[in-house]
PDB file of C-alpha atoms and ligand atoms in Angstrom:
ATOM      1  CA  UNK A   1     -10.470  -6.800 -36.188  1.00 65.00           C
ATOM      2  CA  UNK A   2     -10.784  -3.170 -37.230  1.00 81.00           C
ATOM      3  CA  UNK A   3     -11.943  -0.553 -34.731  1.00 90.00           C
ATOM      4  CA  UNK A   4     -12.102   3.194 -35.254  1.00 92.00           C
ATOM      5  CA  UNK A   5      -9.025   4.721 -33.582  1.00 94.00           C
ATOM      6  CA  UNK A   6     -10.725   6.257 -30.512  1.00 93.00           C
ATOM      7  CA  UNK A   7     -12.159   2.852 -29.640  1.00 95.00           C
ATOM      8  CA  UNK A   8      -8.921   0.951 -30.194  1.00 95.00           C
ATOM      9  CA  UNK A   9      -7.144   3.492 -27.967  1.00 95.00           C
ATOM     10  CA  UNK A  10      -9.748   2.969 -25.256  1.00 96.00           C
ATOM     11  CA  UNK A  11      -9.372  -0.802 -25.605  1.00 96.00           C
ATOM     12  CA  UNK A  12      -5.580  -0.418 -25.278  1.00 96.00           C
ATOM     13  CA  UNK A  13      -6.028   1.629 -22.103  1.00 95.00           C
ATOM     14  CA  UNK A  14      -8.256  -0.990 -20.501  1.00 96.00           C
ATOM     15  CA  UNK A  15      -5.751  -3.719 -21.435  1.00 96.00           C
ATOM     16  CA  UNK A  16      -3.173  -1.943 -19.245  1.00 95.00           C
ATOM     17  CA  UNK A  17      -5.270  -2.587 -16.128  1.00 94.00           C
ATOM     18  CA  UNK A  18      -4.499  -5.684 -14.050  1.00 92.00           C
ATOM     19  CA  UNK A  19      -6.736  -8.684 -14.709  1.00 93.00           C
ATOM     20  CA  UNK A  20      -8.204  -7.252 -17.905  1.00 94.00           C
ATOM     21  CA  UNK A  21      -7.615  -9.420 -20.960  1.00 94.00           C
ATOM     22  CA  UNK A  22      -8.260  -8.347 -24.577  1.00 93.00           C
ATOM     23  CA  UNK A  23     -11.855  -9.642 -24.639  1.00 94.00           C
ATOM     24  CA  UNK A  24     -12.824  -7.890 -21.425  1.00 96.00           C
ATOM     25  CA  UNK A  25     -11.128  -4.703 -22.670  1.00 96.00           C
ATOM     26  CA  UNK A  26     -13.331  -4.741 -25.786  1.00 96.00           C
ATOM     27  CA  UNK A  27     -16.433  -5.360 -23.690  1.00 96.00           C
ATOM     28  CA  UNK A  28     -15.577  -2.486 -21.303  1.00 96.00           C
ATOM     29  CA  UNK A  29     -14.754  -0.106 -24.160  1.00 96.00           C
ATOM     30  CA  UNK A  30     -18.140  -0.724 -25.794  1.00 96.00           C
ATOM     31  CA  UNK A  31     -19.821  -0.428 -22.402  1.00 97.00           C
ATOM     32  CA  UNK A  32     -18.279   3.026 -22.010  1.00 96.00           C
ATOM     33  CA  UNK A  33     -19.622   4.036 -25.441  1.00 95.00           C
ATOM     34  CA  UNK A  34     -23.127   3.239 -24.217  1.00 96.00           C
ATOM     35  CA  UNK A  35     -22.752   5.109 -20.932  1.00 97.00           C
ATOM     36  CA  UNK A  36     -24.386   8.511 -20.385  1.00 97.00           C
ATOM     37  CA  UNK A  37     -22.115  11.438 -21.319  1.00 97.00           C
ATOM     38  CA  UNK A  38     -22.125  12.771 -17.736  1.00 97.00           C
ATOM     39  CA  UNK A  39     -21.132   9.429 -16.277  1.00 97.00           C
ATOM     40  CA  UNK A  40     -18.246   9.095 -18.719  1.00 97.00           C
ATOM     41  CA  UNK A  41     -17.059  12.611 -17.858  1.00 97.00           C
ATOM     42  CA  UNK A  42     -17.237  11.846 -14.110  1.00 97.00           C
ATOM     43  CA  UNK A  43     -15.320   8.633 -14.662  1.00 95.00           C
ATOM     44  CA  UNK A  44     -12.602  10.367 -16.663  1.00 95.00           C
ATOM     45  CA  UNK A  45     -12.345  13.155 -14.070  1.00 95.00           C
ATOM     46  CA  UNK A  46     -12.011  10.652 -11.207  1.00 95.00           C
ATOM     47  CA  UNK A  47      -9.160   8.936 -13.009  1.00 94.00           C
ATOM     48  CA  UNK A  48      -7.284  12.174 -13.647  1.00 94.00           C
ATOM     49  CA  UNK A  49      -7.965  13.663 -10.188  1.00 92.00           C
ATOM     50  CA  UNK A  50      -6.935  10.523  -8.339  1.00 89.00           C
ATOM     51  CA  UNK A  51      -3.611  10.679 -10.092  1.00 90.00           C
ATOM     52  CA  UNK A  52      -3.179  14.457  -9.908  1.00 91.00           C
ATOM     53  CA  UNK A  53      -4.361  15.183  -6.371  1.00 91.00           C
ATOM     54  CA  UNK A  54      -2.841  12.249  -4.557  1.00 92.00           C
ATOM     55  CA  UNK A  55       0.721  12.304  -3.400  1.00 94.00           C
ATOM     56  CA  UNK A  56       2.808  10.329  -0.927  1.00 95.00           C
ATOM     57  CA  UNK A  57       2.992  11.597   2.646  1.00 96.00           C
ATOM     58  CA  UNK A  58       6.511  12.971   3.151  1.00 95.00           C
ATOM     59  CA  UNK A  59       6.567  11.428   6.622  1.00 95.00           C
ATOM     60  CA  UNK A  60       5.097   7.929   6.308  1.00 97.00           C
ATOM     61  CA  UNK A  61       4.821   7.368   2.546  1.00 97.00           C
ATOM     62  CA  UNK A  62       1.059   6.651   2.583  1.00 97.00           C
ATOM     63  CA  UNK A  63      -1.056   8.020  -0.275  1.00 95.00           C
ATOM     64  CA  UNK A  64      -2.706  11.280   0.691  1.00 96.00           C
ATOM     65  CA  UNK A  65      -4.241  14.481  -0.654  1.00 94.00           C
ATOM     66  CA  UNK A  66      -2.636  16.518   2.166  1.00 94.00           C
ATOM     67  CA  UNK A  67       0.925  16.397   3.419  1.00 94.00           C
ATOM     68  CA  UNK A  68       1.510  15.153   6.120  1.00 96.00           C
ATOM     69  CA  UNK A  69      -1.344  12.673   5.784  1.00 97.00           C
ATOM     70  CA  UNK A  70      -4.355  12.580   8.112  1.00 97.00           C
ATOM     71  CA  UNK A  71      -2.929   9.609  10.046  1.00 97.00           C
ATOM     72  CA  UNK A  72       0.410  11.356  10.690  1.00 96.00           C
ATOM     73  CA  UNK A  73      -1.448  14.497  11.771  1.00 97.00           C
ATOM     74  CA  UNK A  74      -3.807  12.665  14.113  1.00 96.00           C
ATOM     75  CA  UNK A  75      -2.549  13.442  17.627  1.00 95.00           C
ATOM     76  CA  UNK A  76      -4.972  10.950  19.192  1.00 96.00           C
ATOM     77  CA  UNK A  77      -2.945   8.113  17.665  1.00 96.00           C
ATOM     78  CA  UNK A  78      -0.099   6.452  19.521  1.00 96.00           C
ATOM     79  CA  UNK A  79       3.082   7.635  17.833  1.00 94.00           C
ATOM     80  CA  UNK A  80       5.261   5.291  19.893  1.00 96.00           C
ATOM     81  CA  UNK A  81       4.202   2.341  17.722  1.00 96.00           C
ATOM     82  CA  UNK A  82       4.838   2.271  13.972  1.00 97.00           C
ATOM     83  CA  UNK A  83       3.433  -0.479  11.786  1.00 97.00           C
ATOM     84  CA  UNK A  84       5.719  -0.993   8.775  1.00 97.00           C
ATOM     85  CA  UNK A  85       3.941  -2.195   5.617  1.00 96.00           C
ATOM     86  CA  UNK A  86       4.889  -2.651   1.975  1.00 96.00           C
ATOM     87  CA  UNK A  87       2.023  -0.898   0.253  1.00 96.00           C
ATOM     88  CA  UNK A  88      -0.536   1.875   0.856  1.00 95.00           C
ATOM     89  CA  UNK A  89      -3.238  -0.774   0.330  1.00 94.00           C
ATOM     90  CA  UNK A  90      -1.926  -2.516   3.457  1.00 93.00           C
ATOM     91  CA  UNK A  91      -2.563   0.647   5.498  1.00 96.00           C
ATOM     92  CA  UNK A  92      -6.126   0.662   4.224  1.00 94.00           C
ATOM     93  CA  UNK A  93      -6.535  -3.041   5.158  1.00 91.00           C
ATOM     94  CA  UNK A  94      -5.194  -2.328   8.661  1.00 91.00           C
ATOM     95  CA  UNK A  95      -7.410   0.728   9.085  1.00 94.00           C
ATOM     96  CA  UNK A  96     -10.520  -1.270   8.101  1.00 89.00           C
ATOM     97  CA  UNK A  97      -9.744  -3.569  11.006  1.00 85.00           C
ATOM     98  CA  UNK A  98     -10.067  -0.544  13.358  1.00 86.00           C
ATOM     99  CA  UNK A  99      -7.851  -2.113  16.038  1.00 87.00           C
ATOM    100  CA  UNK A 100      -4.516  -0.490  15.420  1.00 92.00           C
ATOM    101  CA  UNK A 101      -4.123   2.994  16.826  1.00 94.00           C
ATOM    102  CA  UNK A 102      -0.452   3.614  16.107  1.00 96.00           C
ATOM    103  CA  UNK A 103       1.201   5.172  13.085  1.00 97.00           C
ATOM    104  CA  UNK A 104       2.399   3.628   9.834  1.00 98.00           C
ATOM    105  CA  UNK A 105       5.379   3.566   7.563  1.00 98.00           C
ATOM    106  CA  UNK A 106       4.910   2.502   3.949  1.00 98.00           C
ATOM    107  CA  UNK A 107       7.997   1.000   2.298  1.00 97.00           C
ATOM    108  CA  UNK A 108       6.615   0.900  -1.266  1.00 96.00           C
ATOM    109  CA  UNK A 109       8.136  -2.492  -1.910  1.00 95.00           C
ATOM    110  CA  UNK A 110      10.343  -5.085  -0.288  1.00 96.00           C
ATOM    111  CA  UNK A 111      14.008  -5.943  -0.401  1.00 94.00           C
ATOM    112  CA  UNK A 112      14.629  -8.395  -3.217  1.00 93.00           C
ATOM    113  CA  UNK A 113      18.291  -9.054  -4.105  1.00 88.00           C
ATOM    114  CA  UNK A 114      17.131 -11.233  -7.037  1.00 89.00           C
ATOM    115  CA  UNK A 115      15.469  -8.191  -8.602  1.00 91.00           C
ATOM    116  CA  UNK A 116      18.254  -5.848  -7.551  1.00 92.00           C
ATOM    117  CA  UNK A 117      16.056  -4.075  -4.993  1.00 93.00           C
ATOM    118  CA  UNK A 118      18.010  -3.056  -1.898  1.00 93.00           C
ATOM    119  CA  UNK A 119      17.028  -1.128   1.250  1.00 91.00           C
ATOM    120  CA  UNK A 120      17.905   2.196  -0.407  1.00 91.00           C
ATOM    121  CA  UNK A 121      15.414   1.494  -3.208  1.00 93.00           C
ATOM    122  CA  UNK A 122      12.469   1.283  -0.826  1.00 95.00           C
ATOM    123  CA  UNK A 123      11.421   3.711   1.899  1.00 93.00           C
ATOM    124  CA  UNK A 124      13.894   2.412   4.538  1.00 94.00           C
ATOM    125  CA  UNK A 125      16.137   5.521   4.857  1.00 93.00           C
ATOM    126  CA  UNK A 126      13.061   7.653   5.685  1.00 94.00           C
ATOM    127  CA  UNK A 127      12.056   5.142   8.341  1.00 95.00           C
ATOM    128  CA  UNK A 128      15.472   5.373   9.974  1.00 94.00           C
ATOM    129  CA  UNK A 129      15.209   9.178   9.953  1.00 93.00           C
ATOM    130  CA  UNK A 130      11.808   8.976  11.628  1.00 94.00           C
ATOM    131  CA  UNK A 131      13.246   6.801  14.379  1.00 93.00           C
ATOM    132  CA  UNK A 132      15.767   9.545  15.114  1.00 90.00           C
ATOM    133  CA  UNK A 133      13.123  12.297  15.266  1.00 88.00           C
ATOM    134  CA  UNK A 134      10.124  10.545  16.818  1.00 89.00           C
ATOM    135  CA  UNK A 135       9.914   8.805  20.202  1.00 91.00           C
ATOM    136  CA  UNK A 136       9.232   5.336  18.782  1.00 94.00           C
ATOM    137  CA  UNK A 137       9.179   2.357  21.129  1.00 95.00           C
ATOM    138  CA  UNK A 138       7.996  -0.439  18.861  1.00 95.00           C
ATOM    139  CA  UNK A 139       8.101  -1.258  15.166  1.00 96.00           C
ATOM    140  CA  UNK A 140       5.555  -3.825  14.045  1.00 95.00           C
ATOM    141  CA  UNK A 141       6.943  -5.346  10.870  1.00 95.00           C
ATOM    142  CA  UNK A 142       3.874  -6.197   8.823  1.00 94.00           C
ATOM    143  CA  UNK A 143       5.554  -6.870   5.505  1.00 93.00           C
ATOM    144  CA  UNK A 144       4.043  -9.649   3.386  1.00 89.00           C
ATOM    145  CA  UNK A 145       4.568 -13.262   4.495  1.00 85.00           C
ATOM    146  CA  UNK A 146       6.765 -14.250   1.546  1.00 87.00           C
ATOM    147  CA  UNK A 147      10.540 -14.431   1.004  1.00 88.00           C
ATOM    148  CA  UNK A 148      10.940 -10.733   0.184  1.00 92.00           C
ATOM    149  CA  UNK A 149       8.685  -9.626   3.042  1.00 92.00           C
ATOM    150  CA  UNK A 150      10.542 -11.818   5.547  1.00 90.00           C
ATOM    151  CA  UNK A 151      13.939 -10.628   4.302  1.00 92.00           C
ATOM    152  CA  UNK A 152      12.808  -7.019   4.644  1.00 95.00           C
ATOM    153  CA  UNK A 153      11.503  -7.575   8.181  1.00 94.00           C
ATOM    154  CA  UNK A 154      14.757  -9.259   9.216  1.00 93.00           C
ATOM    155  CA  UNK A 155      16.838  -6.490   7.662  1.00 95.00           C
ATOM    156  CA  UNK A 156      14.944  -3.713   9.440  1.00 95.00           C
ATOM    157  CA  UNK A 157      14.931  -5.625  12.709  1.00 94.00           C
ATOM    158  CA  UNK A 158      18.726  -6.018  12.644  1.00 93.00           C
ATOM    159  CA  UNK A 159      19.213  -2.410  11.633  1.00 93.00           C
ATOM    160  CA  UNK A 160      17.047  -1.082  14.444  1.00 93.00           C
ATOM    161  CA  UNK A 161      18.060  -3.461  17.242  1.00 89.00           C
ATOM    162  CA  UNK A 162      21.108  -1.466  18.476  1.00 91.00           C
ATOM    163  CA  UNK A 163      18.863   1.560  19.116  1.00 90.00           C
ATOM    164  CA  UNK A 164      16.845  -0.392  21.690  1.00 91.00           C
ATOM    165  CA  UNK A 165      13.566  -0.034  19.799  1.00 94.00           C
ATOM    166  CA  UNK A 166      11.484  -3.192  20.061  1.00 94.00           C
ATOM    167  CA  UNK A 167      10.692  -4.912  16.780  1.00 94.00           C
ATOM    168  CA  UNK A 168       7.945  -7.457  16.315  1.00 93.00           C
ATOM    169  CA  UNK A 169       6.670  -9.483  13.383  1.00 90.00           C
ATOM    170  CA  UNK A 170       2.969 -10.063  12.779  1.00 84.00           C
ATOM    171  CA  UNK A 171       1.927 -13.675  13.343  1.00 75.00           C
ATOM    172  CA  UNK A 172       1.352 -16.115  10.553  1.00 66.00           C
ATOM    173  CA  UNK A 173      -2.367 -16.540  10.592  1.00 60.00           C
ATOM    174  CA  UNK A 174      -1.766 -14.928   7.231  1.00 59.00           C
ATOM    175  CA  UNK A 175      -1.413 -17.271   4.276  1.00 60.00           C
ATOM    176  CA  UNK A 176       2.261 -17.683   3.368  1.00 55.00           C
ATOM    177  CA  UNK A 177       2.983 -16.103   0.022  1.00 59.00           C
ATOM    178  CA  UNK A 178      -0.152 -13.986   0.317  1.00 61.00           C
ATOM    179  CA  UNK A 179      -0.503 -10.236   0.403  1.00 70.00           C
ATOM    180  CA  UNK A 180      -1.556  -8.390   3.511  1.00 69.00           C
ATOM    181  CA  UNK A 181      -4.191  -6.483   1.602  1.00 70.00           C
ATOM    182  CA  UNK A 182      -6.142  -9.659   0.804  1.00 66.00           C
ATOM    183  CA  UNK A 183      -6.310 -10.864   4.411  1.00 69.00           C
ATOM    184  CA  UNK A 184      -9.745 -10.579   5.965  1.00 71.00           C
ATOM    185  CA  UNK A 185     -10.142  -8.359   9.015  1.00 71.00           C
ATOM    186  CA  UNK A 186     -10.316 -11.201  11.568  1.00 69.00           C
ATOM    187  CA  UNK A 187      -7.166 -12.878  10.222  1.00 74.00           C
ATOM    188  CA  UNK A 188      -5.344  -9.575  10.168  1.00 75.00           C
ATOM    189  CA  UNK A 189      -6.471  -8.710  13.674  1.00 75.00           C
ATOM    190  CA  UNK A 190      -5.286 -12.127  14.977  1.00 72.00           C
ATOM    191  CA  UNK A 191      -1.974 -11.708  13.140  1.00 75.00           C
ATOM    192  CA  UNK A 192      -1.452  -8.358  14.824  1.00 77.00           C
ATOM    193  CA  UNK A 193      -2.473  -9.650  18.254  1.00 73.00           C
ATOM    194  CA  UNK A 194      -0.147 -12.670  17.994  1.00 73.00           C
ATOM    195  CA  UNK A 195       2.886 -10.712  16.851  1.00 82.00           C
ATOM    196  CA  UNK A 196       6.174 -11.984  18.228  1.00 77.00           C
ATOM    197  CA  UNK A 197       9.362 -10.173  19.132  1.00 79.00           C
ATOM    198  CA  UNK A 198      12.187 -10.283  16.650  1.00 77.00           C
TER     199      UNK A 198
HETATM  200 ZN1   ZN B   1       1.732  10.117   6.821  1.00 82.31          ZN
END
């Protein structure tokens, strides 16, 4: 079907989003055309600003608009416990639960030899540096409950063990193969509570 170029470009952009098929992309593009000018401008600005103003915290790797991030800067939090997660969205899921008062470390991925992703390709070296500089007593390994997440937790646990820092793995109230970010708050809270030593 023929669309004027600005519309086909907009449709293409929507198609790049996860879960948006060609039909939905067309529907969204035409929806945007019918939106008020101001709303479209706000929408466009939010997209650009989110990308431009957000960076990764140089300490923990979480997304932030200030470096170090607000969590790293918060002195009321317990810096002796670090919860290690795969994705910034996992930090947000944990924070919603409001039960964890330690710090975080975001790996931005998991070890996956099949895909050629090793420890150096994710945020592991920075974690090891933090353990040298900060008085950390426990690492809670909250990587996803799938093969890659388990492998990553085991790797970090073995790496850290000689230093005497305790490592624990969140319990499996979480669905195996699922992502941490999709767990509801009660499940996540139980998983954290029932963590076991590695
Ligand atoms: Zn941070």
